Coordinates of C-alpha atoms in Angstrom, one line a residue:
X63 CA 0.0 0.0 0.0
X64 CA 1.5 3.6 -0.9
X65 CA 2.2 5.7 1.7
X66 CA -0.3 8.8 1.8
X67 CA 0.8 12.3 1.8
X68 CA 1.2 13.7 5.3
X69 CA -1.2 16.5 4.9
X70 CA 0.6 18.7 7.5
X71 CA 4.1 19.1 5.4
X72 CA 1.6 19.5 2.6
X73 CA 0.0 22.8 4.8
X74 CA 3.6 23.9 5.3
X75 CA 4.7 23.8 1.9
X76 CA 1.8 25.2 0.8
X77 CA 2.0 28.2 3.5
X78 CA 6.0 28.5 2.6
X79 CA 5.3 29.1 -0.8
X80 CA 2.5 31.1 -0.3
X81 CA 4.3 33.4 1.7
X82 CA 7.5 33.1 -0.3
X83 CA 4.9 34.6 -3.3
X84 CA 3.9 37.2 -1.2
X85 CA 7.4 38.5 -0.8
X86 CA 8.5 38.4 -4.4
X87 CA 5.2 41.0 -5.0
X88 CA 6.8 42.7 -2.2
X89 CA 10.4 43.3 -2.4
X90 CA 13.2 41.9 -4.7
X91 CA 14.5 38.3 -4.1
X92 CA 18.2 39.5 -2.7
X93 CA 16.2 41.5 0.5
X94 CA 14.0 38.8 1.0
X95 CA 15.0 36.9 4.4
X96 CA 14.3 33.4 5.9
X97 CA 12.7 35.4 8.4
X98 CA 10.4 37.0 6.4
X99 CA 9.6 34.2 5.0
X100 CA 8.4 32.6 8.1
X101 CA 6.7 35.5 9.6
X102 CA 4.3 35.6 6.2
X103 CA 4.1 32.0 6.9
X104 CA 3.3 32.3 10.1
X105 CA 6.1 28.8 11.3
X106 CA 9.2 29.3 12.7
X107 CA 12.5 29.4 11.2
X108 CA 13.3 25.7 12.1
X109 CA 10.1 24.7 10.6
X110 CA 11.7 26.3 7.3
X111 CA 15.0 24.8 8.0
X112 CA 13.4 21.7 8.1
X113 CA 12.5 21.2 4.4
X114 CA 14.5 23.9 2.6
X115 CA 18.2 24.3 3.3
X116 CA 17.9 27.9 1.9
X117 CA 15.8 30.1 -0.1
X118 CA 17.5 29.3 -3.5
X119 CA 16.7 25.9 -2.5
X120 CA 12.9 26.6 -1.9
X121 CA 13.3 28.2 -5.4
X122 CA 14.6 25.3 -7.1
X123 CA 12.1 22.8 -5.6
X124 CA 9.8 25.1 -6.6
X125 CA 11.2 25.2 -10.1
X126 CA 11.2 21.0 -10.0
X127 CA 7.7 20.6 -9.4
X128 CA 6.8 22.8 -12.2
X129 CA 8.7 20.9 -14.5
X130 CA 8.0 17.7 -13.3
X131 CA 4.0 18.9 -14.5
X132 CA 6.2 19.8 -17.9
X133 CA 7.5 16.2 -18.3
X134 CA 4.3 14.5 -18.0
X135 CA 3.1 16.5 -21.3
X136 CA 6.6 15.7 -23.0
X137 CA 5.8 11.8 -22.1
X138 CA 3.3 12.1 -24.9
X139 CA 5.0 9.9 -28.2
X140 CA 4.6 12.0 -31.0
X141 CA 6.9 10.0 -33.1
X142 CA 5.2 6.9 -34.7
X143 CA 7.4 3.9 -35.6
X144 CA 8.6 5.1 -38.8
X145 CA 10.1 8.6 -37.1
X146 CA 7.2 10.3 -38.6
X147 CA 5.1 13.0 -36.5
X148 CA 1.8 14.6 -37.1
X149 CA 1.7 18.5 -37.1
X150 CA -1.4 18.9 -35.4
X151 CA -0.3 16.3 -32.8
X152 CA 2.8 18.6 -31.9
X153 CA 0.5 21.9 -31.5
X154 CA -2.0 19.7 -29.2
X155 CA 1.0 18.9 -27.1
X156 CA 2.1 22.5 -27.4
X157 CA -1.2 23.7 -26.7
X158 CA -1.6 21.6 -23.5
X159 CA 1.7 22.4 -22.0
X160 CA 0.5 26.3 -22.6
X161 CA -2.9 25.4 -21.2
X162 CA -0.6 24.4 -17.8
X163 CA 1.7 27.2 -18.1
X164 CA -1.3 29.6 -18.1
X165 CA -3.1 28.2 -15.3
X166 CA -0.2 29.2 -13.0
X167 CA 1.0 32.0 -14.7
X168 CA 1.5 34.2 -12.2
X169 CA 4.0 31.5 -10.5
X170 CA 6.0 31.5 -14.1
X171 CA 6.1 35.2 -14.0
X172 CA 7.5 35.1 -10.9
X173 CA 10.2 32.5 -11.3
X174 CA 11.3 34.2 -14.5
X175 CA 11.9 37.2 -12.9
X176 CA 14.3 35.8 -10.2
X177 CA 15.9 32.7 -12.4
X178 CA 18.9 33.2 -15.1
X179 CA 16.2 32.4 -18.3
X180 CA 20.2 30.1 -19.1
X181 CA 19.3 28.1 -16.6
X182 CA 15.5 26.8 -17.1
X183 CA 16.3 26.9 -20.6
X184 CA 18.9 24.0 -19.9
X185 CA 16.8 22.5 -17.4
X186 CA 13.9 22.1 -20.0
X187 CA 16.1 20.7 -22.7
X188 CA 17.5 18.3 -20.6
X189 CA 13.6 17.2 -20.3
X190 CA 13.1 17.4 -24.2
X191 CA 16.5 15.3 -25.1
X192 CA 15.5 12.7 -22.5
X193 CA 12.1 12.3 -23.5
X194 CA 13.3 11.7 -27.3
X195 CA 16.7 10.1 -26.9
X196 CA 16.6 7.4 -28.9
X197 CA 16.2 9.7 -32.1
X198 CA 19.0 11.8 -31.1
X199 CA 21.5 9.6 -29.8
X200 CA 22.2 8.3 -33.5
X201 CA 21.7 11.1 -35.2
X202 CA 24.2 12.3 -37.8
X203 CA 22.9 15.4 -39.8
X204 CA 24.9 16.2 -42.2
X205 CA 24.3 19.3 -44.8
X206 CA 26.2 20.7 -47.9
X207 CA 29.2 17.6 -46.2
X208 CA 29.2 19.6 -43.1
X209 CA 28.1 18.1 -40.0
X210 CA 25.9 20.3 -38.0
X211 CA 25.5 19.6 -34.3
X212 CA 22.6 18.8 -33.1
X213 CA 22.9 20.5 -30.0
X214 CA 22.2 23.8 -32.2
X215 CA 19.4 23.2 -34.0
X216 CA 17.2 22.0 -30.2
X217 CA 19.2 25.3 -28.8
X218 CA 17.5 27.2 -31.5
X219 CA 14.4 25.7 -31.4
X220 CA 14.3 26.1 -27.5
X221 CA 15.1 30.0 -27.7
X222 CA 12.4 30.8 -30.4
X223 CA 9.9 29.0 -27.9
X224 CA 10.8 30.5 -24.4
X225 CA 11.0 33.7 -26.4
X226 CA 7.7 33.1 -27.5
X227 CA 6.1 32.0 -24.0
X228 CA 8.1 35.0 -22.0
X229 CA 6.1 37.4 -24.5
X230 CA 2.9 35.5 -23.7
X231 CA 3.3 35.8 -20.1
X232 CA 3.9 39.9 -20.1
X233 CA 1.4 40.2 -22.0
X234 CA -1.3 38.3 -19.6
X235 CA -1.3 35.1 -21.6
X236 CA -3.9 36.9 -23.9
X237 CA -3.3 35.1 -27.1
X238 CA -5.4 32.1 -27.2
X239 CA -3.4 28.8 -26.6
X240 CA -4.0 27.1 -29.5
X241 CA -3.3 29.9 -31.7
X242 CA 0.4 30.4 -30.0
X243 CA 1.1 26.4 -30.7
X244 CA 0.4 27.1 -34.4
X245 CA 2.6 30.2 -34.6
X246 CA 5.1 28.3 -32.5
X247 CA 5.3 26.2 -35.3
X248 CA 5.5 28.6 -37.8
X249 CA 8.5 30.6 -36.2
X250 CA 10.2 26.8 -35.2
X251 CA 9.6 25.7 -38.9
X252 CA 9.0 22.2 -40.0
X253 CA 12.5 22.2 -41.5
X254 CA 13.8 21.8 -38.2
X255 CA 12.1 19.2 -37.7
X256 CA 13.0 17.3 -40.7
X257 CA 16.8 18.0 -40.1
X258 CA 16.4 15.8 -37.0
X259 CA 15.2 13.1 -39.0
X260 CA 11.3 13.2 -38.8
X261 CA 9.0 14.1 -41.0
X262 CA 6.3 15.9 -40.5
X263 CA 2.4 14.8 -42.2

Protein backbone atom coordinates (compact mmCIF):
# COMPACT_ATOMS: atom_id res chain seq x y z
CA UNK A 1 0.00 0.00 0.00
CA UNK A 2 1.49 3.56 -0.89
CA UNK A 3 2.16 5.68 1.70
CA UNK A 4 -0.33 8.77 1.75
CA UNK A 5 0.81 12.30 1.84
CA UNK A 6 1.21 13.69 5.33
CA UNK A 7 -1.22 16.50 4.85
CA UNK A 8 0.60 18.74 7.47
CA UNK A 9 4.14 19.09 5.37
CA UNK A 10 1.55 19.53 2.60
CA UNK A 11 0.01 22.82 4.80
CA UNK A 12 3.63 23.91 5.29
CA UNK A 13 4.66 23.77 1.89
CA UNK A 14 1.76 25.23 0.77
CA UNK A 15 2.02 28.19 3.54
CA UNK A 16 6.03 28.49 2.64
CA UNK A 17 5.30 29.08 -0.79
CA UNK A 18 2.50 31.07 -0.30
CA UNK A 19 4.27 33.36 1.71
CA UNK A 20 7.45 33.07 -0.34
CA UNK A 21 4.90 34.63 -3.27
CA UNK A 22 3.87 37.23 -1.23
CA UNK A 23 7.39 38.52 -0.77
CA UNK A 24 8.48 38.44 -4.39
CA UNK A 25 5.23 41.04 -4.99
CA UNK A 26 6.85 42.72 -2.21
CA UNK A 27 10.39 43.30 -2.44
CA UNK A 28 13.16 41.90 -4.69
CA UNK A 29 14.55 38.32 -4.06
CA UNK A 30 18.15 39.52 -2.70
CA UNK A 31 16.20 41.53 0.45
CA UNK A 32 14.00 38.82 1.04
CA UNK A 33 15.04 36.90 4.36
CA UNK A 34 14.30 33.39 5.86
CA UNK A 35 12.68 35.37 8.41
CA UNK A 36 10.43 36.96 6.38
CA UNK A 37 9.59 34.20 5.01
CA UNK A 38 8.37 32.63 8.11
CA UNK A 39 6.70 35.47 9.57
CA UNK A 40 4.32 35.56 6.18
CA UNK A 41 4.11 31.96 6.92
CA UNK A 42 3.25 32.32 10.12
CA UNK A 43 6.05 28.76 11.27
CA UNK A 44 9.17 29.26 12.70
CA UNK A 45 12.50 29.37 11.21
CA UNK A 46 13.32 25.74 12.09
CA UNK A 47 10.14 24.70 10.64
CA UNK A 48 11.75 26.28 7.25
CA UNK A 49 14.96 24.78 8.02
CA UNK A 50 13.39 21.75 8.05
CA UNK A 51 12.52 21.16 4.43
CA UNK A 52 14.47 23.85 2.61
CA UNK A 53 18.24 24.33 3.29
CA UNK A 54 17.88 27.90 1.87
CA UNK A 55 15.76 30.06 -0.14
CA UNK A 56 17.50 29.33 -3.46
CA UNK A 57 16.72 25.94 -2.52
CA UNK A 58 12.92 26.59 -1.93
CA UNK A 59 13.27 28.15 -5.43
CA UNK A 60 14.59 25.29 -7.07
CA UNK A 61 12.14 22.81 -5.63
CA UNK A 62 9.78 25.09 -6.60
CA UNK A 63 11.24 25.21 -10.09
CA UNK A 64 11.22 21.05 -10.02
CA UNK A 65 7.72 20.64 -9.43
CA UNK A 66 6.82 22.79 -12.24
CA UNK A 67 8.71 20.94 -14.46
CA UNK A 68 7.99 17.75 -13.27
CA UNK A 69 3.99 18.94 -14.49
CA UNK A 70 6.24 19.81 -17.93
CA UNK A 71 7.48 16.17 -18.28
CA UNK A 72 4.29 14.53 -18.03
CA UNK A 73 3.09 16.48 -21.32
CA UNK A 74 6.58 15.66 -23.02
CA UNK A 75 5.80 11.76 -22.09
CA UNK A 76 3.28 12.10 -24.86
CA UNK A 77 4.96 9.85 -28.24
CA UNK A 78 4.55 11.96 -31.00
CA UNK A 79 6.90 10.00 -33.08
CA UNK A 80 5.18 6.85 -34.70
CA UNK A 81 7.42 3.90 -35.62
CA UNK A 82 8.57 5.13 -38.76
CA UNK A 83 10.09 8.56 -37.10
CA UNK A 84 7.15 10.35 -38.60
CA UNK A 85 5.15 12.97 -36.46
CA UNK A 86 1.80 14.57 -37.15
CA UNK A 87 1.68 18.52 -37.12
CA UNK A 88 -1.45 18.87 -35.35
CA UNK A 89 -0.25 16.28 -32.85
CA UNK A 90 2.76 18.58 -31.92
CA UNK A 91 0.52 21.87 -31.53
CA UNK A 92 -2.01 19.67 -29.16
CA UNK A 93 1.03 18.89 -27.09
CA UNK A 94 2.10 22.49 -27.38
CA UNK A 95 -1.18 23.69 -26.66
CA UNK A 96 -1.64 21.60 -23.52
CA UNK A 97 1.70 22.40 -22.02
CA UNK A 98 0.51 26.31 -22.57
CA UNK A 99 -2.88 25.35 -21.18
CA UNK A 100 -0.56 24.37 -17.80
CA UNK A 101 1.65 27.18 -18.08
CA UNK A 102 -1.26 29.59 -18.08
CA UNK A 103 -3.10 28.21 -15.26
CA UNK A 104 -0.25 29.24 -12.95
CA UNK A 105 1.00 31.98 -14.65
CA UNK A 106 1.53 34.22 -12.23
CA UNK A 107 4.00 31.52 -10.48
CA UNK A 108 5.97 31.47 -14.12
CA UNK A 109 6.08 35.18 -13.95
CA UNK A 110 7.53 35.13 -10.94
CA UNK A 111 10.21 32.54 -11.33
CA UNK A 112 11.30 34.21 -14.54
CA UNK A 113 11.87 37.22 -12.85
CA UNK A 114 14.34 35.82 -10.22
CA UNK A 115 15.89 32.73 -12.38
CA UNK A 116 18.86 33.17 -15.11
CA UNK A 117 16.21 32.39 -18.34
CA UNK A 118 20.20 30.10 -19.11
CA UNK A 119 19.28 28.07 -16.60
CA UNK A 120 15.52 26.81 -17.10
CA UNK A 121 16.29 26.87 -20.65
CA UNK A 122 18.92 23.95 -19.85
CA UNK A 123 16.84 22.46 -17.36
CA UNK A 124 13.88 22.14 -20.01
CA UNK A 125 16.11 20.71 -22.69
CA UNK A 126 17.46 18.30 -20.59
CA UNK A 127 13.57 17.20 -20.26
CA UNK A 128 13.11 17.45 -24.24
CA UNK A 129 16.54 15.26 -25.15
CA UNK A 130 15.55 12.67 -22.54
CA UNK A 131 12.14 12.26 -23.53
CA UNK A 132 13.32 11.73 -27.28
CA UNK A 133 16.67 10.05 -26.87
CA UNK A 134 16.61 7.42 -28.88
CA UNK A 135 16.19 9.67 -32.09
CA UNK A 136 19.02 11.75 -31.10
CA UNK A 137 21.47 9.64 -29.75
CA UNK A 138 22.17 8.29 -33.53
CA UNK A 139 21.71 11.15 -35.23
CA UNK A 140 24.21 12.33 -37.76
CA UNK A 141 22.95 15.37 -39.80
CA UNK A 142 24.85 16.17 -42.23
CA UNK A 143 24.25 19.33 -44.81
CA UNK A 144 26.21 20.69 -47.91
CA UNK A 145 29.23 17.56 -46.20
CA UNK A 146 29.22 19.59 -43.09
CA UNK A 147 28.05 18.14 -40.05
CA UNK A 148 25.88 20.27 -37.98
CA UNK A 149 25.53 19.63 -34.32
CA UNK A 150 22.56 18.83 -33.08
CA UNK A 151 22.90 20.48 -30.03
CA UNK A 152 22.15 23.77 -32.25
CA UNK A 153 19.43 23.24 -33.99
CA UNK A 154 17.16 21.99 -30.21
CA UNK A 155 19.19 25.32 -28.85
CA UNK A 156 17.55 27.23 -31.48
CA UNK A 157 14.41 25.67 -31.41
CA UNK A 158 14.34 26.15 -27.47
CA UNK A 159 15.11 29.98 -27.71
CA UNK A 160 12.39 30.83 -30.43
CA UNK A 161 9.95 29.01 -27.95
CA UNK A 162 10.76 30.46 -24.45
CA UNK A 163 11.04 33.74 -26.39
CA UNK A 164 7.73 33.11 -27.46
CA UNK A 165 6.11 31.96 -24.01
CA UNK A 166 8.14 34.96 -21.96
CA UNK A 167 6.08 37.44 -24.52
CA UNK A 168 2.93 35.55 -23.68
CA UNK A 169 3.34 35.79 -20.13
CA UNK A 170 3.94 39.89 -20.12
CA UNK A 171 1.37 40.23 -22.04
CA UNK A 172 -1.30 38.34 -19.59
CA UNK A 173 -1.34 35.11 -21.64
CA UNK A 174 -3.93 36.87 -23.87
CA UNK A 175 -3.32 35.14 -27.10
CA UNK A 176 -5.39 32.07 -27.21
CA UNK A 177 -3.35 28.77 -26.62
CA UNK A 178 -4.00 27.06 -29.50
CA UNK A 179 -3.29 29.90 -31.74
CA UNK A 180 0.39 30.42 -29.98
CA UNK A 181 1.11 26.44 -30.67
CA UNK A 182 0.44 27.10 -34.44
CA UNK A 183 2.58 30.20 -34.60
CA UNK A 184 5.06 28.29 -32.47
CA UNK A 185 5.27 26.23 -35.29
CA UNK A 186 5.46 28.63 -37.76
CA UNK A 187 8.46 30.57 -36.22
CA UNK A 188 10.16 26.80 -35.20
CA UNK A 189 9.57 25.70 -38.86
CA UNK A 190 9.00 22.18 -39.99
CA UNK A 191 12.50 22.21 -41.53
CA UNK A 192 13.81 21.80 -38.22
CA UNK A 193 12.12 19.23 -37.70
CA UNK A 194 13.01 17.34 -40.72
CA UNK A 195 16.83 17.98 -40.14
CA UNK A 196 16.40 15.81 -37.02
CA UNK A 197 15.23 13.11 -39.02
CA UNK A 198 11.28 13.17 -38.75
CA UNK A 199 8.97 14.08 -40.95
CA UNK A 200 6.31 15.86 -40.46
CA UNK A 201 2.42 14.80 -42.16
Amino acid sequence: MSKKPDLRVFKTHRAIYSAFFTLLNQKDYTEITIQDIADEALINRSTFYAYFQDKDDLVEQIIEKKLDSIRKVMEISLLNKRNEVKLMHIQLVLTQLLKQIKEDKDTYVLILSIIDKHILTDKFKKIVTDAYQDILKNLRIMESDMEVPVELIIDYSLGILFMTVNWWLKNDCEYPEDQLAKLIMKLVGNANLTILGISVI
